[in-house]
Tab-separated table of C-alpha atoms in Angstrom:
chain	number	residue	atom	x	y	z
E	1	MET	CA	-11.559	17.620	6.476
E	2	SER	CA	-10.812	18.267	2.817
E	3	ARG	CA	-10.337	21.753	1.541
E	4	ARG	CA	-9.916	23.041	-1.963
E	5	PRO	CA	-6.517	24.553	-2.769
E	6	ILE	CA	-6.555	28.298	-3.038
E	7	ASN	CA	-6.985	29.447	-6.651
E	8	PRO	CA	-3.953	31.548	-7.497
E	9	SER	CA	-5.552	33.223	-10.531
E	10	ARG	CA	-6.519	36.807	-10.040
E	11	ARG	CA	-8.230	39.387	-12.205
E	12	ILE	CA	-6.232	42.413	-13.147
E	13	SER	CA	-8.267	45.551	-13.616
E	14	GLU	CA	-7.570	47.629	-16.654
E	15	SER	CA	-8.152	51.332	-16.976
E	16	GLY	CA	-10.532	52.542	-19.646
E	17	ALA	CA	-7.942	54.903	-21.142
E	18	ALA	CA	-5.979	53.718	-24.163
E	19	PRO	CA	-2.247	53.232	-23.500
E	20	PHE	CA	0.360	55.448	-25.039
E	21	PRO	CA	2.380	53.727	-27.776
E	22	SER	CA	5.553	54.037	-25.676
E	23	SER	CA	4.050	52.089	-22.794
E	24	LEU	CA	2.310	49.461	-24.910
E	25	HIS	CA	5.338	47.134	-25.019
E	26	SER	CA	6.020	47.211	-21.251
E	27	ARG	CA	2.375	46.636	-20.402
E	28	SER	CA	2.090	43.650	-22.725
E	29	ARG	CA	5.126	42.033	-21.090
E	30	SER	CA	4.237	42.653	-17.427
E	31	PRO	CA	1.056	40.471	-17.409
E	32	SER	CA	3.054	37.514	-18.710
E	33	TYR	CA	5.602	37.885	-15.887
E	34	LEU	CA	2.775	38.246	-13.406
E	35	SER	CA	1.061	35.137	-14.747
E	36	ILE	CA	4.241	33.093	-14.397
E	37	ALA	CA	4.725	34.354	-10.837
E	38	LEU	CA	1.137	33.472	-9.953
E	39	VAL	CA	1.485	29.977	-11.413
E	40	ILE	CA	4.645	29.377	-9.334
E	41	LEU	CA	2.853	30.689	-6.249
E	42	GLY	CA	-0.063	28.364	-6.971
E	43	VAL	CA	2.283	25.361	-7.181
E	44	PHE	CA	3.757	26.217	-3.793
E	45	LEU	CA	0.277	26.582	-2.303
E	46	VAL	CA	-0.838	23.181	-3.638
E	47	VAL	CA	2.329	21.460	-2.380
E	48	GLY	CA	1.883	23.100	1.012
E	49	TYR	CA	-1.745	22.007	1.105
E	50	LEU	CA	-0.846	18.409	0.324
E	51	TYR	CA	1.931	18.367	2.928
E	52	ARG	CA	-0.453	19.804	5.494
E	53	GLY	CA	-3.006	17.156	4.577
E	54	GLN	CA	-0.515	14.427	5.386
E	55	GLY	CA	0.153	15.969	8.773
E	56	THR	CA	-3.572	16.175	9.465
E	57	SER	CA	-3.974	12.524	8.517
E	58	GLY	CA	-1.326	11.575	11.058
E	59	SER	CA	-3.128	13.596	13.712
E	60	ASN	CA	-6.402	11.879	12.902
E	61	LYS	CA	-4.736	8.505	13.335
E	62	ALA	CA	-3.472	9.566	16.741
E	63	VAL	CA	-6.957	10.684	17.727
E	64	SER	CA	-8.520	7.446	16.505
E	65	ARG	CA	-6.121	5.491	18.708
E	66	VAL	CA	-7.235	7.451	21.752
E	67	GLU	CA	-10.886	6.912	20.878
E	68	GLY	CA	-10.433	3.159	20.653
E	69	ASP	CA	-10.276	2.583	16.896
E	70	PHE	CA	-6.681	1.425	17.072
E	71	SER	CA	-5.985	-2.290	16.818
E	72	CYS	CA	-3.124	-3.894	18.723
E	73	THR	CA	-3.012	-6.515	15.961
E	74	LEU	CA	-1.968	-3.731	13.580
E	75	GLU	CA	0.611	-2.756	16.184
E	76	VAL	CA	2.090	-6.272	15.985
E	77	GLU	CA	2.755	-5.734	12.280
E	78	ARG	CA	4.521	-2.451	13.004
E	79	ALA	CA	6.616	-4.069	15.728
E	80	ILE	CA	7.900	-7.035	13.703
E	81	PRO	CA	11.275	-5.439	12.759
E	82	VAL	CA	11.851	-4.488	16.409
E	83	LEU	CA	10.836	-7.942	17.624
E	84	LYS	CA	13.298	-9.544	15.209
E	85	LYS	CA	16.105	-7.429	16.629
E	86	ALA	CA	15.146	-8.289	20.203
E	87	TYR	CA	14.501	-12.022	19.767
E	88	GLY	CA	16.943	-12.895	16.998
E	89	ASP	CA	16.806	-16.600	16.072
E	90	SER	CA	13.755	-17.109	18.303
E	91	MET	CA	11.644	-15.515	15.549
E	92	HIS	CA	11.986	-18.557	13.282
E	93	ARG	CA	8.746	-20.353	14.340
E	94	VAL	CA	6.014	-17.933	15.370
E	95	LEU	CA	2.373	-18.444	16.290
E	96	HIS	CA	0.116	-15.388	16.279
E	97	VAL	CA	-3.191	-15.531	18.146
E	98	GLY	CA	-5.822	-12.859	17.612
E	99	PRO	CA	-8.288	-11.295	15.185
E	100	ASP	CA	-7.006	-10.507	11.687
E	101	THR	CA	-4.232	-13.043	12.211
E	102	CYS	CA	-4.055	-13.646	8.463
E	103	SER	CA	-2.595	-10.184	8.013
E	104	VAL	CA	0.068	-10.756	10.694
E	105	VAL	CA	0.942	-14.233	9.411
E	106	SER	CA	1.260	-12.964	5.836
E	107	LYS	CA	3.694	-10.278	6.950
E	108	LEU	CA	5.707	-12.713	9.080
E	109	LEU	CA	5.995	-15.147	6.165
E	110	ARG	CA	7.628	-12.401	4.103
E	111	GLU	CA	10.409	-12.154	6.687
E	112	GLU	CA	13.593	-14.086	6.001
E	113	ASP	CA	14.035	-17.397	7.875
E	114	THR	CA	10.640	-17.083	9.544
E	115	GLU	CA	7.825	-19.636	9.601
E	116	ALA	CA	4.477	-18.481	10.898
E	117	TRP	CA	1.067	-19.825	11.860
E	118	GLY	CA	-2.040	-18.199	13.223
E	119	ILE	CA	-5.134	-18.827	15.292
E	120	GLU	CA	-8.198	-16.749	14.482
E	121	PRO	CA	-10.488	-16.830	17.547
E	122	TYR	CA	-13.482	-15.377	15.721
E	123	ASP	CA	-15.545	-15.859	12.590
E	124	ILE	CA	-13.830	-15.191	9.248
E	125	GLU	CA	-16.787	-15.322	6.874
E	126	ASP	CA	-15.820	-11.895	5.527
E	127	ALA	CA	-12.159	-12.855	5.061
E	128	ASP	CA	-10.529	-12.258	1.691
E	129	ARG	CA	-9.353	-14.982	-0.677
E	130	LYS	CA	-5.762	-14.843	0.584
E	131	CYS	CA	-6.846	-15.411	4.174
E	132	LYS	CA	-9.111	-18.294	3.209
E	133	SER	CA	-6.180	-19.809	1.332
E	134	LEU	CA	-4.074	-19.697	4.521
E	135	VAL	CA	-6.900	-21.457	6.356
E	136	HIS	CA	-7.238	-24.057	3.611
E	137	ARG	CA	-3.490	-24.790	3.794
E	138	GLY	CA	-3.634	-25.226	7.568
E	139	ILE	CA	-1.385	-22.240	8.271
E	140	VAL	CA	-4.219	-20.389	9.973
E	141	ARG	CA	-6.788	-22.150	12.138
E	142	VAL	CA	-10.124	-20.888	13.367
E	143	ALA	CA	-10.309	-22.028	16.982
E	144	ASP	CA	-11.901	-20.985	20.254
E	145	ILE	CA	-9.002	-20.064	22.528
E	146	LYS	CA	-11.101	-20.731	25.628
E	147	PHE	CA	-10.283	-24.399	25.086
E	148	PRO	CA	-6.949	-26.285	24.839
E	149	LEU	CA	-4.901	-25.320	21.784
E	150	PRO	CA	-4.414	-28.053	19.150
E	151	TYR	CA	-0.609	-28.084	19.481
E	152	ARG	CA	2.007	-30.034	21.397
E	153	PRO	CA	4.080	-28.349	24.129
E	154	LYS	CA	6.769	-25.981	22.803
E	155	SER	CA	5.540	-26.295	19.212
E	156	PHE	CA	6.600	-22.694	18.503
E	157	SER	CA	9.607	-20.634	19.453
E	158	LEU	CA	7.434	-17.592	20.106
E	159	VAL	CA	3.723	-16.995	20.638
E	160	ILE	CA	2.346	-13.508	20.023
E	161	VAL	CA	-1.173	-12.650	21.153
E	162	SER	CA	-3.101	-9.440	20.453
E	163	ASP	CA	-6.674	-8.181	20.882
E	164	ALA	CA	-7.767	-11.523	22.330
E	165	LEU	CA	-7.185	-11.803	26.083
E	166	GLU	CA	-9.213	-8.630	26.685
E	167	TYR	CA	-12.404	-10.430	25.663
E	168	LEU	CA	-11.997	-13.372	28.039
E	169	SER	CA	-13.672	-13.579	31.422
E	170	PRO	CA	-11.323	-14.300	34.365
E	171	LYS	CA	-12.421	-17.939	34.302
E	172	PHE	CA	-11.300	-18.482	30.707
E	173	LEU	CA	-8.295	-16.185	30.993
E	174	ASN	CA	-6.968	-18.521	33.702
E	175	ARG	CA	-7.163	-21.371	31.184
E	176	THR	CA	-5.966	-19.627	28.045
E	177	LEU	CA	-2.834	-17.846	29.245
E	178	PRO	CA	-1.141	-21.047	30.517
E	179	GLU	CA	-2.041	-22.715	27.202
E	180	LEU	CA	-0.317	-19.953	25.251
E	181	ALA	CA	2.769	-20.330	27.430
E	182	ARG	CA	2.645	-24.129	27.108
E	183	VAL	CA	2.998	-24.142	23.318
E	184	SER	CA	5.862	-21.609	23.314
E	185	ALA	CA	9.527	-22.511	23.774
E	186	ASP	CA	11.320	-19.142	23.956
E	187	GLY	CA	8.674	-16.695	25.033
E	188	LEU	CA	5.166	-15.282	25.017
E	189	ILE	CA	4.508	-11.722	23.811
E	190	ILE	CA	1.264	-9.985	24.735
E	191	PHE	CA	-0.036	-6.847	22.990
E	192	THR	CA	-2.962	-5.275	24.828
E	193	GLY	CA	-4.632	-1.872	24.948
E	194	TYR	CA	-4.259	0.829	27.552
E	195	PRO	CA	-7.401	1.236	29.683
E	196	ARG	CA	-7.361	5.044	29.471
E	197	HIS	CA	-6.241	5.375	25.855
E	198	GLN	CA	-8.649	2.947	24.218
E	199	LYS	CA	-12.331	2.496	24.881
E	200	ALA	CA	-14.330	-0.692	24.708
E	201	LYS	CA	-16.783	-0.391	21.819
E	202	ALA	CA	-20.356	-1.654	21.916
E	203	ALA	CA	-19.885	-3.132	18.430
E	204	ASP	CA	-17.288	-5.511	19.881
E	205	LYS	CA	-19.930	-7.304	21.935
E	206	ALA	CA	-21.689	-8.568	18.808
E	207	LYS	CA	-18.435	-9.822	17.281
E	208	TYR	CA	-16.526	-11.055	20.339
E	209	GLY	CA	-19.373	-11.974	22.702
E	210	ARG	CA	-18.439	-9.404	25.352
E	211	LEU	CA	-16.911	-5.955	25.746
E	212	ALA	CA	-13.145	-5.683	26.000
E	213	LYS	CA	-11.783	-5.478	29.522
E	214	LEU	CA	-8.736	-3.230	29.200
E	215	ARG	CA	-6.466	-3.603	32.213
E	216	SER	CA	-3.548	-1.599	33.578
E	217	SER	CA	0.075	-2.750	33.457
E	218	THR	CA	0.006	-3.114	37.247
E	219	TRP	CA	-2.924	-5.511	37.008
E	220	TRP	CA	-1.223	-7.586	34.309
E	221	ILE	CA	2.088	-7.839	36.161
E	222	ARG	CA	0.332	-9.036	39.315
E	223	TYR	CA	-1.623	-11.519	37.253
E	224	PHE	CA	1.542	-12.890	35.607
E	225	VAL	CA	3.062	-13.465	39.035
E	226	GLN	CA	-0.117	-15.246	40.096
E	227	MET	CA	0.148	-17.494	37.015
E	228	SER	CA	3.870	-18.151	37.660
E	229	LEU	CA	4.856	-16.314	34.480
E	230	GLU	CA	8.041	-14.267	34.661
E	231	GLU	CA	8.853	-11.202	32.572
E	232	ASN	CA	11.925	-11.586	30.369
E	233	GLU	CA	14.091	-8.662	31.512
E	234	SER	CA	16.871	-9.430	29.030
E	235	VAL	CA	14.521	-9.303	26.047
E	236	ILE	CA	12.753	-6.221	27.401
E	237	LYS	CA	16.073	-4.357	27.411
E	238	LYS	CA	16.913	-5.490	23.867
E	239	PHE	CA	13.446	-4.542	22.654
E	240	GLU	CA	13.700	-1.057	24.166
E	241	GLN	CA	17.120	-0.506	22.587
E	242	ALA	CA	15.901	-1.683	19.159
E	243	ALA	CA	12.770	0.466	19.464
E	244	GLU	CA	14.845	3.539	20.226
E	245	LYS	CA	17.109	2.964	17.217
E	246	LYS	CA	14.132	2.531	14.901
E	247	SER	CA	12.167	5.403	16.496
E	248	TYR	CA	9.390	2.954	17.271
E	249	ARG	CA	6.800	3.884	19.874
E	250	SER	CA	3.993	1.470	20.628
E	251	SER	CA	0.393	2.528	21.079
E	252	CYS	CA	-0.284	-0.666	23.027
E	253	GLN	CA	1.116	-2.273	26.138
E	254	ILE	CA	3.661	-4.980	25.291
E	255	PHE	CA	4.651	-7.700	27.757
E	256	HIS	CA	7.556	-10.097	27.162
E	257	LEU	CA	7.149	-13.281	29.194
E	258	LYS	CA	9.316	-16.334	29.610
E	259	SER	CA	7.862	-19.695	28.648
E	260	TYR	CA	7.182	-22.416	31.205
E	261	HIS	CA	10.167	-24.732	31.718
């Protein structure tokens, strides 16, 4: 909520009596000192207001995450420096799968010694010119992830998926997850929302075809075992250490899985 900064100017009442000549000089000087003091006070008030506004903005972001407005695809962008520390050379050929993949791919391409591609599972009619350029160049593909991916086995060192598996029914999830692991050589990273922190939004049904099914970490771990996918304990430890050094705290669940061998 925006608020106007407090106006530091104040009216100074004057008595009706005429001043004595001896006090005329001191009275003429005191208002100028008072004006300067009030101006300085006003500057401090404005600075304090702006600083407080920034803190409020951060709080609003935290609230929006709890209410479900937070995107795990945006979380991928925040996590890139930590992922590079954890995976090292394995970050040289990366495939991102999920909505707004153009944004993730663009950021990955700015990283040194990193090649990146993306799969956008949904319509991109409203995409900007830069995103459409990535599609035109074949860096980003629009493809339905419920069907086999158009890549050979182990085409990428890492595959990162966000905001995508939540919208798949169990039938298609059983097909898609092995496909993501198939095209990765060094690992599969899954960013997904917390069931109690983020809510499925009715607007998602129109865009994604169904409401998001946000699952607990316990459910996902059991499912990975069922699909013969093993968590990468070594990378998990490196990721946690890098996250601590960079003061990074994720608002999404992150799973580090080994690729099929």
